[in-house]
Amino acid sequence: MSSNGFQVEHRYLELPQSFYTRVQPTPLKDAKMVCFNHRLAQDMGFHATNEADWAGIGGGTELLEGMDPVAMKYTGHQFGNYNPELGDGRGLLLWETLGPDGRRWDWHLKGAGLTPYSRFGDGRAVLRSTIREYLCSEAMNGLGIPTTRALFMVSAKDPIRRESIETAATLMRVAQSHIRFGHFEFAAHHEGPETVKNLLEHVIALHFPHLIKLEEQERHARWFEEVVERTAHLIADWQAVGFCHGVMNSDNMSIIGDTFDYGPFAFLDDFDAGYICNHTDQGGRYAYNRQPQAGFENCQYLANALLPIMGEETIRNGLQRYEAAYNGRFLQNMRDKLGLAQEDESDMSFVMDTFSMLNKHHTDYTAFFRALSSLYDHGYAPLRDLFVDREVVDKWLMRYKKRLEQETRTHEEREHQMRRINPKYILRNYLAQQVILEAQSGDYEPLKELISVLEQPYDEQPDFEKYAALPPDWGKHLNISCSS
Ligand code: AMP
Ligand code: MG
């Protein structure tokens, strides 16, 4: 295949050479196309007439003219400890293309084989984890939360050893940028201030063009504030939708504020404030209710890396933005979920009391807010049915209805808006698990169906009601393997 039609700009290669190593993908055996995201391809400015043509690229046996694969070097803090040995251990940045709307797209092949940064790993990704990443990227995008995307995935026969023997797959992950907080940590701790500045200007030039014209000090200060705010906003969006990332290490934090690196993630089923989705996270460092703090700590790691070029005052001011940005976005998200367009001082305590109730009564988080979005349409029964103790919810409803008296919108209008905020369909762990089992036995149709449902999570999809059902008991206690 040629690069015909693609506007190629491999700008990452303009960074100092210490940021990457050229590596060719290691071919997989008999790679077959599993899913291809045609809608995304269209946004990126191309059309895949024949999906199968892309299997060779996914399988590491083919490159388009102009692709120049590199493994990126970064470091980072993992569970609070600095690790200087990180980098793309199994993924390769193939090239960057520009879409018709001027958007930049990094093409990153995850599972492409060994690199100098593989450490003890095998350079591969298994089918199970690749499906989870594909599903969740597209589910997040459907929810309107910034995320890396899935362009296509292939599956191969090569056996891969995890807890048991599985098979290999690759994901073509695309994003505006694959630069992480950890890139800055690498530059600061191993290369020096000039390299940090170089990286910083690169990121601004490509991803923060509105800042380019500012004078240097101002440009750096505004940029850091914006990164801190984007991070805070992202995590406020996760909290509102009940998303647990699971591995919020600083090498998994995107510098542009995308949700990045899907491993042992989970969406809450029953609300559980202290939920830990990563069973290797024994201390619960990245538990659901600790994510906002973890996001801040990551901003602090980034701040440390920037300190030599920005100065303490600027750094402190930037970091200070986190709390207000987080709180503001979170409260707004929750007001939207509750259908409160008017602001009242007591709203935050109402939100916290609501969370306490859901936590105490193990209420399904998604179902609660979706049922609340149709009180006047469908009546109270669907909401009340989520509680064993109806008195609890009735008492809450009285308070809620009292609060609604301050609102000026009609019920129809309010609930219509609420259904654009409170998803009906989320990627529950058990749904992912079901389609993974089907895929492992060779049937990818259920996976494709689930993807298409999750692309429109706010719409009523009468033919696919089953995907909105509460999880069966076995589905709530899945011990999902966190290996990937
Ligand atoms: P993660 O926990 O997925 O964010 O990965 C942390 C680091 O381990 C990154 O540098 C990855 O590239 C690397 N890594 C994860 N899995 C593998 C693997 N199977 N082979 C090589 N490197 C890996
Ligand atoms: Mg990672």
PDB file of C-alpha atoms and ligand atoms in Angstrom, residues 74 180 251-252 261, ligand 2:
ATOM      1  CA  TYR A  74       9.357   8.141  28.691  1.00  0.00           C
ATOM      2  CA  ARG A 180       2.544  11.632  28.435  1.00  0.00           C
ATOM      3  CA  ASP A 251       3.218   7.462  32.363  1.00  0.00           C
ATOM      4  CA  ASN A 252      -0.485   6.872  31.690  1.00  0.00           C
ATOM      5  CA  ASP A 261      -4.099   3.443  28.513  1.00  0.00           C
TER       6      ASP A 261
HETATM    7 MG    MG B   2       0.967   2.519  30.057  1.00  0.00          MG
END
